[in-house]
XYZ file of C-alpha atoms in Angstrom:
470
model
C 83.467 96.502 37.118
C 84.697 100.024 36.112
C 85.334 100.922 32.518
C 87.623 104.169 31.921
C 88.218 105.819 28.979
C 91.755 105.777 27.640
C 92.800 109.191 28.355
C 90.879 108.892 31.558
C 92.966 105.508 31.863
C 96.368 107.348 31.019
C 95.822 110.072 33.826
C 95.211 107.240 36.284
C 98.555 105.311 35.226
C 100.542 108.219 35.381
C 98.750 109.071 38.957
C 99.977 106.110 39.778
C 103.348 105.816 38.736
C 104.055 109.335 40.316
C 102.883 107.781 43.685
C 104.885 104.960 43.063
C 108.106 106.898 42.568
C 107.769 109.423 45.526
C 107.670 106.086 47.393
C 110.674 104.968 45.810
C 112.171 108.162 46.248
C 111.773 108.228 49.795
C 112.611 104.740 50.513
C 116.168 106.052 48.428
C 116.368 109.493 50.219
C 116.015 107.387 53.493
C 118.555 104.624 52.770
C 120.790 108.023 51.437
C 120.530 109.247 54.998
C 121.519 106.142 56.773
C 124.546 105.893 54.330
C 125.865 109.443 55.349
C 124.829 108.840 58.915
C 128.652 108.267 60.291
C 129.292 106.336 63.553
C 132.382 107.317 65.649
C 133.636 103.863 67.637
C 136.281 103.641 70.439
C 137.202 101.428 73.502
C 136.093 102.046 77.036
C 135.788 100.280 80.368
C 132.037 100.775 79.736
C 129.542 102.735 77.053
C 126.712 104.894 77.571
C 123.005 104.791 76.951
C 122.937 108.769 76.346
C 124.163 111.422 74.148
C 124.653 114.523 74.035
C 127.441 117.004 72.070
C 128.660 120.407 73.485
C 126.781 122.860 71.331
C 123.580 121.429 72.777
C 124.804 123.385 76.097
C 125.068 126.205 73.959
C 129.408 125.922 73.867
C 130.932 128.604 71.538
C 134.331 127.099 69.751
C 135.893 130.359 68.950
C 138.851 129.959 71.478
C 138.072 133.337 73.030
C 134.358 132.933 74.929
C 134.356 131.074 78.068
C 132.627 128.016 78.386
C 133.119 127.070 81.822
C 129.357 127.179 82.698
C 128.710 125.072 79.602
C 130.824 122.405 80.834
C 129.543 122.703 84.326
C 126.060 122.497 82.802
C 126.564 119.760 80.654
C 128.395 117.598 83.179
C 125.219 118.519 85.967
C 122.772 117.978 83.152
C 124.115 114.312 82.165
C 124.458 113.501 85.674
C 120.768 112.755 86.147
C 121.269 109.976 83.847
C 123.740 108.591 85.759
C 121.820 105.648 86.902
C 119.838 105.259 83.385
C 122.990 103.867 81.382
C 125.087 106.827 81.906
C 125.822 109.294 79.012
C 129.127 110.469 76.667
C 129.637 114.317 76.050
C 131.038 114.800 72.956
C 133.334 117.801 72.549
C 133.249 118.689 68.511
C 136.201 120.133 66.411
C 136.717 123.435 68.072
C 138.906 125.651 70.084
C 136.888 125.516 73.485
C 138.241 127.871 76.073
C 137.053 127.006 79.699
C 138.233 127.205 83.435
C 138.057 124.527 85.938
C 135.025 121.871 85.858
C 134.207 118.523 87.593
C 132.950 115.095 85.783
C 130.341 112.861 87.334
C 129.798 108.806 87.469
C 129.139 106.805 84.756
C 130.442 109.332 81.989
C 132.336 109.649 79.249
C 134.367 113.385 78.159
C 134.889 112.226 74.239
C 137.134 114.798 72.641
C 136.983 114.464 68.653
C 139.990 115.236 66.234
C 140.376 118.882 65.788
C 138.304 119.606 69.192
C 140.838 121.614 71.534
C 139.959 122.125 75.313
C 141.575 125.371 75.759
C 142.691 125.839 79.833
C 141.556 129.653 80.398
C 144.391 131.513 82.077
C 142.282 133.351 84.162
C 143.038 132.012 87.702
C 139.621 133.286 89.181
C 138.502 130.434 86.791
C 140.105 127.747 89.320
C 138.918 128.216 92.433
C 141.236 127.291 95.632
C 140.511 123.805 97.005
C 141.159 121.933 99.943
C 144.952 120.500 100.570
C 145.465 116.437 99.836
C 145.210 115.530 103.137
C 148.921 112.928 102.570
C 150.391 116.123 101.906
C 149.543 118.657 104.786
C 148.145 121.927 104.807
C 148.377 124.527 101.944
C 146.419 125.927 99.316
C 146.028 124.541 95.703
C 143.858 125.839 92.558
C 141.567 123.395 91.367
C 142.589 121.385 88.286
C 141.091 122.027 84.978
C 139.409 118.297 84.613
C 138.502 117.249 87.940
C 136.085 114.827 89.903
C 136.044 113.592 93.619
C 134.674 110.344 94.913
C 133.453 108.777 91.262
C 132.865 105.349 89.792
C 133.344 104.521 85.885
C 134.960 107.803 84.624
C 136.355 108.235 80.603
C 138.083 110.578 79.732
C 138.824 109.881 75.744
C 138.844 110.891 72.090
C 139.772 110.743 69.009
C 143.550 112.374 69.257
C 141.449 115.460 70.712
C 143.336 117.984 72.603
C 143.531 119.696 75.784
C 145.617 122.460 76.158
C 146.658 123.618 79.781
C 148.404 126.909 78.342
C 150.505 126.965 81.107
C 152.992 129.607 80.334
C 151.445 132.322 82.713
C 151.838 129.642 85.412
C 155.158 128.915 84.661
C 156.169 132.433 84.739
C 154.452 133.423 87.828
C 156.030 130.359 89.779
C 159.342 130.980 88.612
C 159.230 134.652 89.779
C 157.628 133.029 93.025
C 154.450 135.193 92.376
C 152.021 132.150 93.523
C 150.895 131.430 96.931
C 148.786 128.023 96.077
C 150.076 124.987 94.006
C 148.987 125.439 90.231
C 146.279 123.722 88.703
C 147.187 120.084 87.623
C 145.494 119.215 84.082
C 143.726 116.278 85.260
C 142.873 115.276 88.581
C 140.529 111.998 90.023
C 139.813 112.159 93.381
C 138.833 108.741 95.442
C 137.546 107.452 92.526
C 137.659 103.786 91.078
C 137.041 102.612 87.590
C 138.874 105.394 85.810
C 140.125 105.542 81.797
C 142.211 108.230 80.508
C 142.904 107.582 76.882
C 143.937 108.467 73.130
C 144.570 112.125 74.189
C 147.381 114.802 73.560
C 148.019 116.581 76.233
C 150.059 120.106 75.873
C 151.660 122.862 78.480
C 149.903 121.583 81.699
C 150.160 124.636 84.616
C 152.142 121.752 86.599
C 150.970 118.002 86.935
C 149.159 116.710 83.777
C 147.661 113.450 84.984
C 147.046 113.123 88.861
C 145.232 110.292 89.911
C 144.979 110.017 93.516
C 143.377 108.004 96.290
C 141.835 106.133 93.688
C 141.492 101.956 92.004
C 141.318 100.258 88.972
C 142.785 102.784 86.324
C 143.906 102.709 82.590
C 146.310 105.443 81.465
C 147.097 104.617 77.821
C 147.939 106.039 74.083
C 148.705 109.632 75.507
C 150.923 111.702 73.737
C 151.692 114.468 76.575
C 154.058 117.472 75.581
C 155.754 120.178 77.711
C 158.667 122.497 76.998
C 161.833 120.662 78.711
C 162.472 123.649 81.125
C 159.032 124.234 82.387
C 158.700 123.687 85.853
C 157.100 120.369 87.663
C 155.527 119.616 84.247
C 155.346 115.482 85.481
C 153.698 113.470 82.900
C 151.656 110.635 84.878
C 151.738 110.711 89.068
C 150.007 107.726 90.462
C 149.284 108.903 94.322
C 148.126 106.793 96.897
C 146.663 104.340 94.158
C 145.696 100.589 93.573
C 145.464 98.474 90.302
C 146.706 100.734 87.715
C 148.112 100.419 83.888
C 150.124 102.977 82.361
C 150.839 101.883 78.480
C 151.832 103.065 75.460
C 152.642 106.575 76.841
C 155.079 109.074 75.214
C 156.127 112.066 77.383
C 158.805 115.417 76.634
C 158.196 117.246 80.004
C 160.166 119.228 82.090
C 160.006 117.087 84.990
C 159.646 112.735 85.530
C 157.523 111.664 82.943
C 156.421 108.939 85.211
C 156.067 109.480 89.262
C 154.983 107.604 91.664
C 153.962 109.057 94.928
C 152.178 108.351 98.200
C 151.971 111.423 100.360
C 154.353 113.199 102.094
C 156.371 112.745 105.565
C 154.257 112.770 108.433
C 150.622 113.432 106.509
C 151.157 110.571 104.346
C 152.258 108.396 107.047
C 149.122 108.693 109.131
C 147.264 109.024 105.653
C 148.984 105.603 105.411
C 147.707 104.547 101.450
C 150.112 103.144 99.465
C 150.755 102.958 95.786
C 150.894 99.499 94.366
C 149.943 96.840 92.137
C 150.928 98.758 88.836
C 152.214 98.026 85.271
C 153.916 100.495 83.183
C 154.283 99.613 79.472
C 155.700 100.555 76.537
C 156.410 104.136 77.691
C 158.707 107.013 75.655
C 159.943 109.963 77.438
C 162.336 113.010 77.022
C 163.311 115.083 79.813
C 166.349 115.848 80.645
C 165.343 117.567 84.152
C 163.480 114.729 85.253
C 163.722 110.565 85.160
C 161.685 108.424 82.836
C 160.265 106.560 86.064
C 160.488 107.777 89.451
C 159.826 106.399 92.895
C 159.238 109.027 95.195
C 159.905 111.390 96.389
C 156.580 111.564 98.384
C 156.068 107.890 99.313
C 155.472 107.887 102.997
C 152.225 105.669 102.377
C 154.350 102.921 101.026
C 155.098 101.995 97.265
C 155.341 98.320 96.469
C 154.787 95.440 93.421
C 155.512 98.169 90.662
C 156.244 96.530 87.016
C 158.137 98.521 84.452
C 158.348 96.679 80.622
C 159.833 97.967 77.203
C 160.848 101.298 78.450
C 162.647 103.783 76.066
C 163.894 106.985 76.574
C 166.127 109.482 75.269
C 167.824 112.463 76.889
C 166.919 111.932 80.166
C 168.466 112.163 84.064
C 167.836 108.369 84.751
C 165.956 105.588 83.856
C 164.377 103.979 87.026
C 165.293 106.762 90.185
C 163.989 106.024 93.588
C 163.925 109.072 95.805
C 163.429 109.399 99.581
C 165.010 110.629 102.437
C 164.817 110.382 106.336
C 161.415 111.359 107.443
C 159.541 109.848 105.189
C 158.847 106.321 106.750
C 157.146 103.626 104.737
C 159.015 101.569 101.933
C 159.638 101.103 98.334
C 159.909 97.153 97.859
C 158.989 94.837 94.859
C 160.033 96.733 92.098
C 160.605 94.946 88.881
C 161.715 96.479 85.668
C 162.280 94.029 82.415
C 163.722 95.591 79.087
C 164.787 99.508 79.150
C 166.255 100.790 76.350
C 168.177 104.512 77.063
C 169.796 106.806 75.241
C 172.126 110.292 76.581
C 171.576 109.777 80.373
C 172.621 110.922 83.534
C 172.999 107.723 85.348
C 171.105 104.308 84.730
C 170.201 103.145 88.049
C 169.722 106.392 90.475
C 168.792 105.973 93.979
C 168.748 109.019 96.363
C 168.015 108.532 100.287
C 168.783 112.136 101.413
C 166.832 113.768 98.649
C 165.278 116.154 101.630
C 162.425 118.676 100.899
C 160.130 118.299 103.701
C 156.700 119.808 104.153
C 157.734 121.857 107.842
C 159.217 120.943 110.720
C 157.228 118.290 112.018
C 158.617 115.256 110.462
C 160.453 112.743 112.146
C 163.834 112.244 111.249
C 163.803 108.757 113.262
C 161.171 107.467 110.356
C 163.359 105.780 108.062
C 162.346 104.227 104.825
C 162.962 100.574 104.062
C 164.059 99.857 99.913
C 164.196 96.317 99.346
C 164.108 93.621 96.343
C 164.564 96.472 93.356
C 165.149 93.857 90.255
C 166.285 95.099 86.913
C 166.916 93.335 83.923
C 167.350 93.220 80.444
C 168.992 96.781 80.114
C 171.026 98.608 77.047
C 171.876 102.430 77.840
C 174.135 104.132 75.221
C 175.490 107.995 75.844
C 175.713 107.885 79.352
C 177.514 109.646 81.866
C 177.618 107.524 84.828
C 176.739 103.813 85.340
C 174.976 103.679 88.624
C 174.605 106.614 91.329
C 173.171 104.549 94.340
C 172.862 105.420 97.838
C 171.127 104.567 100.378
C 170.696 106.114 104.167
C 173.730 106.139 106.725
C 172.658 103.664 109.040
C 169.715 102.606 107.255
C 171.106 100.538 104.025
C 168.797 99.997 101.029
C 169.208 95.986 100.172
C 168.105 93.678 97.576
C 168.870 95.121 94.517
C 169.092 92.930 91.480
C 171.010 93.813 88.311
C 171.058 91.488 85.110
C 171.793 91.163 81.737
C 172.762 95.482 81.592
C 174.932 96.778 78.583
C 175.942 100.058 79.169
C 177.947 102.398 76.951
C 179.731 106.011 77.691
C 179.487 109.217 75.958
C 182.175 111.893 75.592
C 180.792 113.271 78.892
C 181.085 110.860 81.386
C 182.269 110.626 85.157
C 185.218 109.505 85.929
C 183.625 107.177 88.303
C 181.665 104.683 86.425
C 179.645 103.668 89.559
C 179.095 104.871 93.114
C 177.596 102.580 95.748
C 177.033 103.529 99.573
C 174.747 102.314 101.644
C 173.228 99.567 99.169
C 173.529 95.905 98.715
C 172.705 93.371 96.123
C 173.637 90.700 93.345
C 174.620 90.975 90.031
C 174.811 88.964 86.861
C 175.887 89.864 83.334
C 176.528 93.266 84.106
C 178.935 95.590 81.849
C 180.982 97.782 82.918
C 181.616 95.878 86.154
C 179.363 97.076 88.698
C 180.866 98.174 92.462
C 181.829 95.593 94.806
C 178.558 95.673 97.179
C 176.809 94.267 94.102
C 179.478 92.077 92.221
C 178.399 88.960 93.791
C 176.788 86.185 91.572
C 173.113 87.010 91.171
C 170.757 84.388 89.115
C 170.964 84.914 85.279
C 168.001 86.741 85.174
C 166.581 88.663 87.959
C 163.248 88.381 89.071
C 159.867 89.741 87.035
C 156.576 88.213 88.168
C 154.831 85.887 85.974
C 151.174 86.574 87.108
C 149.718 90.115 85.768
C 148.153 92.932 87.832
C 144.194 92.331 87.934
C 143.440 95.847 85.688
C 146.030 94.204 82.907
C 143.837 91.655 81.873
C 140.679 93.907 81.662
C 139.122 93.699 77.827
C 137.667 96.925 77.064
C 134.197 97.359 75.258
C 133.671 99.207 71.715
C 131.415 102.369 71.978
C 130.036 104.453 69.726
C 127.931 107.214 68.646
C 126.678 109.038 65.626
C 128.389 111.974 64.888
C 125.439 114.067 63.555
C 124.668 116.336 66.741
């Protein structure tokens, strides 16, 4: 047995308590670090195993230094783990100037609150890319954020911002100083499993969100803003796409808020890929130079089975506008609209069979589009100029219109004719004011709306996360 002098014993006790205190302090510090480490969560089609921040690759957020090479290097580096659980690239708060860059598969671009991806106004930062085969020849600038032949790609955030700085492009376009199509903000081609969500998108040089030749697409929780006099700043343009959900989107723009397309004249006919199986839900639109939802005019691959519900608009040209022309061919069929609340609208129902505008002189004027089975129900509109301006094609009428439970009030600028109907036919029920004769036949109390959902509408998102400490 060991014996200690009192002073020696006291020294050993003090030392022991010091050691225990240091251990306890270490535990407290460890717990404190865990408490202060925070995680951001978000909903996505798939979560990622690997995480990196843009600053890991040398990004500079002063809004002046180009980060084009940084974004490109980050995506290229993270593409190496695509087959190992994928990666998420976090864009932290700051102003990140960049030109065009492409995404990769099994990848998430997450833009944090307070972060702004700032599009370069230098045309040299947007290399020219091949024309779209369903639209015919013609040069075009690459999009700010692009990608082709991808699987499982997510562009999302915590209401982070992508600013297209489009004013310089609008001025060049209006002055006819551009030979090539302006950049789009986001364009994903030949891809599947796409999600674009929870972002603020402003001032695109041209179209904002353009999925093309793609499928299984979710576009939701977006705020889209451009001046109402900016040319061709369409909001969302699904183009030759299948299985699409557009939901909870608020658009103010200089053109159509949602424009459904599928190729142009002989090029679209030859390419032959329709847009079909789509749900548009809780869309809010303000566009005095565009429609809330446009079908066409480039629809030469066909448009079918498009559903829209709970649509709100103020100060726009039309609720749903069908735009086509001889030369387009193909079809617009099985369109179902349930619930529109419209204020300050030029024409509630607008159908145009002579839209014109062709890519070249090679179109076949005998290629006539089929427009059939167009259903609108539960529509309320106020401060309207004209109830319906509906025209088909001479010798090729548009058929199968159904209007039910429609109430339209007029403003001080109402047209002399409340309805104009030529080359169309259909039925109606409980429509005020009474529609034109070709639509006045008594139809069902409710026009058709399919009970079964489109497949993408039943997909449940995963809850994903990352540590906010980079």
